[in-house]
mmCIF file of C-alpha atoms in Angstrom:
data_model
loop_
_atom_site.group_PDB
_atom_site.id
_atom_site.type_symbol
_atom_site.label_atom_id
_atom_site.label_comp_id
_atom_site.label_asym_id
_atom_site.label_seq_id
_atom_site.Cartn_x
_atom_site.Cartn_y
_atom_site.Cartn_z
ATOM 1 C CA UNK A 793 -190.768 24.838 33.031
ATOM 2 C CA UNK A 794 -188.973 21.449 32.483
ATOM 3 C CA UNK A 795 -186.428 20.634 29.873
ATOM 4 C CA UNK A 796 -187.762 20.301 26.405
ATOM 5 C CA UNK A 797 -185.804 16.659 26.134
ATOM 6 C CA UNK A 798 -189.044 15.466 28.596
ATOM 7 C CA UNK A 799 -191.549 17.018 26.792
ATOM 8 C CA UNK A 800 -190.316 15.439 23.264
ATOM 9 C CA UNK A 801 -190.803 12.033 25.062
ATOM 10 C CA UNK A 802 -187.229 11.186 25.398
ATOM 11 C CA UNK A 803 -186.348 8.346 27.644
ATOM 12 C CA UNK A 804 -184.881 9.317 30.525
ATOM 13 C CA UNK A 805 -183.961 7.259 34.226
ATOM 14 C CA UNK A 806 -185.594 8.652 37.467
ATOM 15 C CA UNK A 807 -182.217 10.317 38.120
ATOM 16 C CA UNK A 808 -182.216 12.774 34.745
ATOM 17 C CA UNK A 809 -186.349 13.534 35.808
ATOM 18 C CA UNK A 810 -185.504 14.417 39.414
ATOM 19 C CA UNK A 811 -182.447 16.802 38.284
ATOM 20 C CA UNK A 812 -184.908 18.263 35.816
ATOM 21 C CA UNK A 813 -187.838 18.438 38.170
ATOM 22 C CA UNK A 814 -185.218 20.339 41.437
ATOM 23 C CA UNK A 815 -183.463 22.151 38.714
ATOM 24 C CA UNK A 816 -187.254 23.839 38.384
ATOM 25 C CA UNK A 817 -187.317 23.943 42.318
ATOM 26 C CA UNK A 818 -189.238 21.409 43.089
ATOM 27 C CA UNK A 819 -189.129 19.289 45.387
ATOM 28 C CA UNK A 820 -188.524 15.669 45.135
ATOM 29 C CA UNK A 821 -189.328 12.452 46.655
ATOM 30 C CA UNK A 822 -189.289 8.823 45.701
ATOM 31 C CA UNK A 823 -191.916 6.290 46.225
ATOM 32 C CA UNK A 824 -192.000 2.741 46.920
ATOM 33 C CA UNK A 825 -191.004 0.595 43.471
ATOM 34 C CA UNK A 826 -194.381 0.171 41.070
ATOM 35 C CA UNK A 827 -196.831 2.692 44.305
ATOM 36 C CA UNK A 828 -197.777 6.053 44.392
ATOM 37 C CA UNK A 829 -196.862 6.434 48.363
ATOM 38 C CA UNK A 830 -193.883 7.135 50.522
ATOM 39 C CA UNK A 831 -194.239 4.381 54.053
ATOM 40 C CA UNK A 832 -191.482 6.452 55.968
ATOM 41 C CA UNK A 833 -192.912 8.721 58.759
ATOM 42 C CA UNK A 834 -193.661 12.179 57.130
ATOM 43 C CA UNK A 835 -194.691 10.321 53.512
ATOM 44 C CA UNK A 836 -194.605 12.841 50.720
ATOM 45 C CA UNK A 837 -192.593 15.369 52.604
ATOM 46 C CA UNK A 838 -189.798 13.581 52.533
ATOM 47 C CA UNK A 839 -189.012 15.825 49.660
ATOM 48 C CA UNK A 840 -186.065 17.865 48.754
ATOM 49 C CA UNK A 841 -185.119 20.574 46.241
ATOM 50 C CA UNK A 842 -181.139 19.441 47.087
ATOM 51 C CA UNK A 843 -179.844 15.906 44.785
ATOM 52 C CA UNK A 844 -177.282 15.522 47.199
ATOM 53 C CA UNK A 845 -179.884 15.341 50.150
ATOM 54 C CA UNK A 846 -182.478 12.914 48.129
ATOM 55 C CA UNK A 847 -179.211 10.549 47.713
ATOM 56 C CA UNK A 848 -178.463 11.103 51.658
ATOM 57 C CA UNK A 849 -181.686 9.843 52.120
ATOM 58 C CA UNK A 850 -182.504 7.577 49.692
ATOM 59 C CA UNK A 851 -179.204 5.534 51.177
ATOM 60 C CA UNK A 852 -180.870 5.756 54.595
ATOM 61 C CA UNK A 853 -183.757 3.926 52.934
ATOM 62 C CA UNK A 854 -182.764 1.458 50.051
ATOM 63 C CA UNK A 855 -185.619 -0.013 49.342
ATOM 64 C CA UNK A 856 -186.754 3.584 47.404
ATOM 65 C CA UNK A 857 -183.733 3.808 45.306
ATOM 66 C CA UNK A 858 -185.520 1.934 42.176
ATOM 67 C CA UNK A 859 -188.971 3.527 43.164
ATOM 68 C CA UNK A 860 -191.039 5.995 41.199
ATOM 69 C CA UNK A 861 -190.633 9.427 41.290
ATOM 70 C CA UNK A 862 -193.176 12.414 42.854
ATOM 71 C CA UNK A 863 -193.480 16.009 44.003
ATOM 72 C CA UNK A 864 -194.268 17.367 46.809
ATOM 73 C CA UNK A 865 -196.521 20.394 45.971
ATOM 74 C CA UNK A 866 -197.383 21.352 49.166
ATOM 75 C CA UNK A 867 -193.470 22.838 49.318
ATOM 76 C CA UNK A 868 -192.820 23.692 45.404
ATOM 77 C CA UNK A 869 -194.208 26.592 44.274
ATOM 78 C CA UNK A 870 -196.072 24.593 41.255
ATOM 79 C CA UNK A 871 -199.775 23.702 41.019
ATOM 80 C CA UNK A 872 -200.777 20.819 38.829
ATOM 81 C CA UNK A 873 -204.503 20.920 37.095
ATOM 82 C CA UNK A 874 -205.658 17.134 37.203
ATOM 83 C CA UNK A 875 -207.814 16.014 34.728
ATOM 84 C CA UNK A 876 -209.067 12.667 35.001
ATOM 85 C CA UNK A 877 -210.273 10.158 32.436
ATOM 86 C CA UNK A 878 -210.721 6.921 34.781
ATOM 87 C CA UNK A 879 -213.934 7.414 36.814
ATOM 88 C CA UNK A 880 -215.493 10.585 35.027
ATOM 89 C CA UNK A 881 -214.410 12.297 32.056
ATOM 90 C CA UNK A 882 -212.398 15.487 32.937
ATOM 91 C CA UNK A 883 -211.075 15.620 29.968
ATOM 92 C CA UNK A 884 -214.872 16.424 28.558
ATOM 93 C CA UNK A 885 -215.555 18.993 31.562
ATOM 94 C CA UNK A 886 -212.632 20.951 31.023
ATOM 95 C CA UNK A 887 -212.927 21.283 27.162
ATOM 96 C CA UNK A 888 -217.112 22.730 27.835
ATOM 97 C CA UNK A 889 -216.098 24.796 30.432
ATOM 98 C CA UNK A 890 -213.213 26.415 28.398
ATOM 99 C CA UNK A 891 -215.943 26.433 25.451
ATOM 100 C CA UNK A 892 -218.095 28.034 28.484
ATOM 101 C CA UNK A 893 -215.874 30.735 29.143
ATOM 102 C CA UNK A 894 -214.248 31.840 26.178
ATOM 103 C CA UNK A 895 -210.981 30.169 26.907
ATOM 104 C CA UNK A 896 -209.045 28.328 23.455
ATOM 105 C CA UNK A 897 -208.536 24.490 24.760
ATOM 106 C CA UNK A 898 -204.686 24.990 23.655
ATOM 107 C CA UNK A 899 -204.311 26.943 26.823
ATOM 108 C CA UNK A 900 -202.801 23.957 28.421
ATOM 109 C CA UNK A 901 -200.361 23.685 25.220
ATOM 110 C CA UNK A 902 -198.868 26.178 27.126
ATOM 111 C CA UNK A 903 -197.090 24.620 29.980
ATOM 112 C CA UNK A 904 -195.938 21.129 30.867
ATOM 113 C CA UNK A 905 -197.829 17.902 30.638
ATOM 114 C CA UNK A 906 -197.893 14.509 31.435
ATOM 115 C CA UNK A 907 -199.859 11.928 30.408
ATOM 116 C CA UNK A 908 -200.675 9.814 33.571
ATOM 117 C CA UNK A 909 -200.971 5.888 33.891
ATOM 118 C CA UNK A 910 -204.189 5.864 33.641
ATOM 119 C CA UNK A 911 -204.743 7.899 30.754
ATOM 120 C CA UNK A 912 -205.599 11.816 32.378
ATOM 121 C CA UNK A 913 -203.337 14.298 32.220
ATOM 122 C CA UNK A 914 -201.569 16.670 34.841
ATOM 123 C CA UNK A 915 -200.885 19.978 33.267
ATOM 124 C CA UNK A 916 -198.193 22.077 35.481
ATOM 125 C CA UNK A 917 -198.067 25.760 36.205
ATOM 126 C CA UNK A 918 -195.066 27.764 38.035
ATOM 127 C CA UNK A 919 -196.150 29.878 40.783
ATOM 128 C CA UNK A 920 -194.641 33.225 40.740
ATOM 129 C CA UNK A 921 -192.902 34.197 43.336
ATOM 130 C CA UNK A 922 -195.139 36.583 45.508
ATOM 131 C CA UNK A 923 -198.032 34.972 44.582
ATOM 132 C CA UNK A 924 -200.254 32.710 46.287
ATOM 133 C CA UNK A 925 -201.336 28.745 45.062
ATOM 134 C CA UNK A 926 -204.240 28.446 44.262
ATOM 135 C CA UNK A 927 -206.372 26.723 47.119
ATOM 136 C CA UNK A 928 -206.577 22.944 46.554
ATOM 137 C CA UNK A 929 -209.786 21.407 45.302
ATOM 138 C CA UNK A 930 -210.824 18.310 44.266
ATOM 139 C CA UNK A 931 -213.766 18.397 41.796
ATOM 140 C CA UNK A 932 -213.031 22.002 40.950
ATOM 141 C CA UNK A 933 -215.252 21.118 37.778
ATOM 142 C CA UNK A 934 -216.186 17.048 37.309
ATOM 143 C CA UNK A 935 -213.427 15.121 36.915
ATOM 144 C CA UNK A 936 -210.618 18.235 36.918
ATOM 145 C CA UNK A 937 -208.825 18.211 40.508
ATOM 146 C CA UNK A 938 -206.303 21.674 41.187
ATOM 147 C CA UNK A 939 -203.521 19.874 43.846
ATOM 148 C CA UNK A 940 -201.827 22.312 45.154
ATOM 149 C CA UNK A 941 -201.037 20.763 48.750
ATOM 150 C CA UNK A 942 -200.646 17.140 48.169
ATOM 151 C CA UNK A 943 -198.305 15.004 45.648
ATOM 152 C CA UNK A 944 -198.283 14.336 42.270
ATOM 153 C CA UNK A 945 -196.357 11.030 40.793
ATOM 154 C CA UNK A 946 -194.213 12.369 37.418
ATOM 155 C CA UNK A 947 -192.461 8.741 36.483
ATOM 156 C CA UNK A 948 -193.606 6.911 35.051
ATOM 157 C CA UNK A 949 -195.377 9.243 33.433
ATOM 158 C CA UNK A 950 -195.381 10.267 29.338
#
């Protein structure tokens, strides 16, 4: 889905991740410096899929232009599997419930991830076009979260 430059932990500025990230089609918005939130009315949906409209808008509101970088899911036709290693051990639940069903754990080998700040992962999958998301759930097994509505911070991510 995204370059294979990211994946092979090349450093990159928020600039070469957000072309990546619209290049995919999805959309983009910036966060406060060092937060996970957007303050401006609308929050994460001030996203866009254009560079040339995240600039327009990112001069309209300076204090973002050094801020991290997220998508907004609830308009990109991605959903991101969360798994969690902070309060309970997704990582754990996800590995017995592949064992569970049958499913080889290098499944998520097979699309994009990113190691999170705090240590769980967010594994990506494209949505086909004509398909639906997935609903959202939180807890969809312990720890593992499906987003599929909300936003997801990408950098600083590995």
């Amino acid at each position: 889905m995204f370059a294979d430059t990211q994946r092979q932990g090349v450093n990159m500025d928020n600039n070469q991740y957000i072309r990546q990230y619209q290049q995919a089609g999805a959309y983009v918005f910036m966060a406060l410096p060092n937060q996970k939130y957007n303050a401006v009315a609308g929050g994460f949906n001030n996203s866009f899929a254009n560079g040339d409209e995240l600039r327009q808008w990112i001069t309209q509101h300076p204090e973002y232009q050094n801020g991290n970088v997220g998508i907004d899911l609830s308009k990109s036709n991605l959903v991101v599997v969360d798994i969690d290693k902070h309060e309970q051990n997704g990582t754990a639940s996800i590995l017995s419930w592949f064992k569970t069903h049958h499913i080889a754990p290098d499944t998520l080998q097979d699309t994009y991830i990113e190691q999170t700040p705090t240590g769980g992962l967010h594994a990506f999958y494209l949505i086909p076009s004509g398909q639906d998301k997935p609903k959202h759930i939180i807890n969809a097994i312990k720890g593992v979260d499906v987003l599929s509505n909300t936003a997801v911070m990408t950098a600083p991510s590995k």
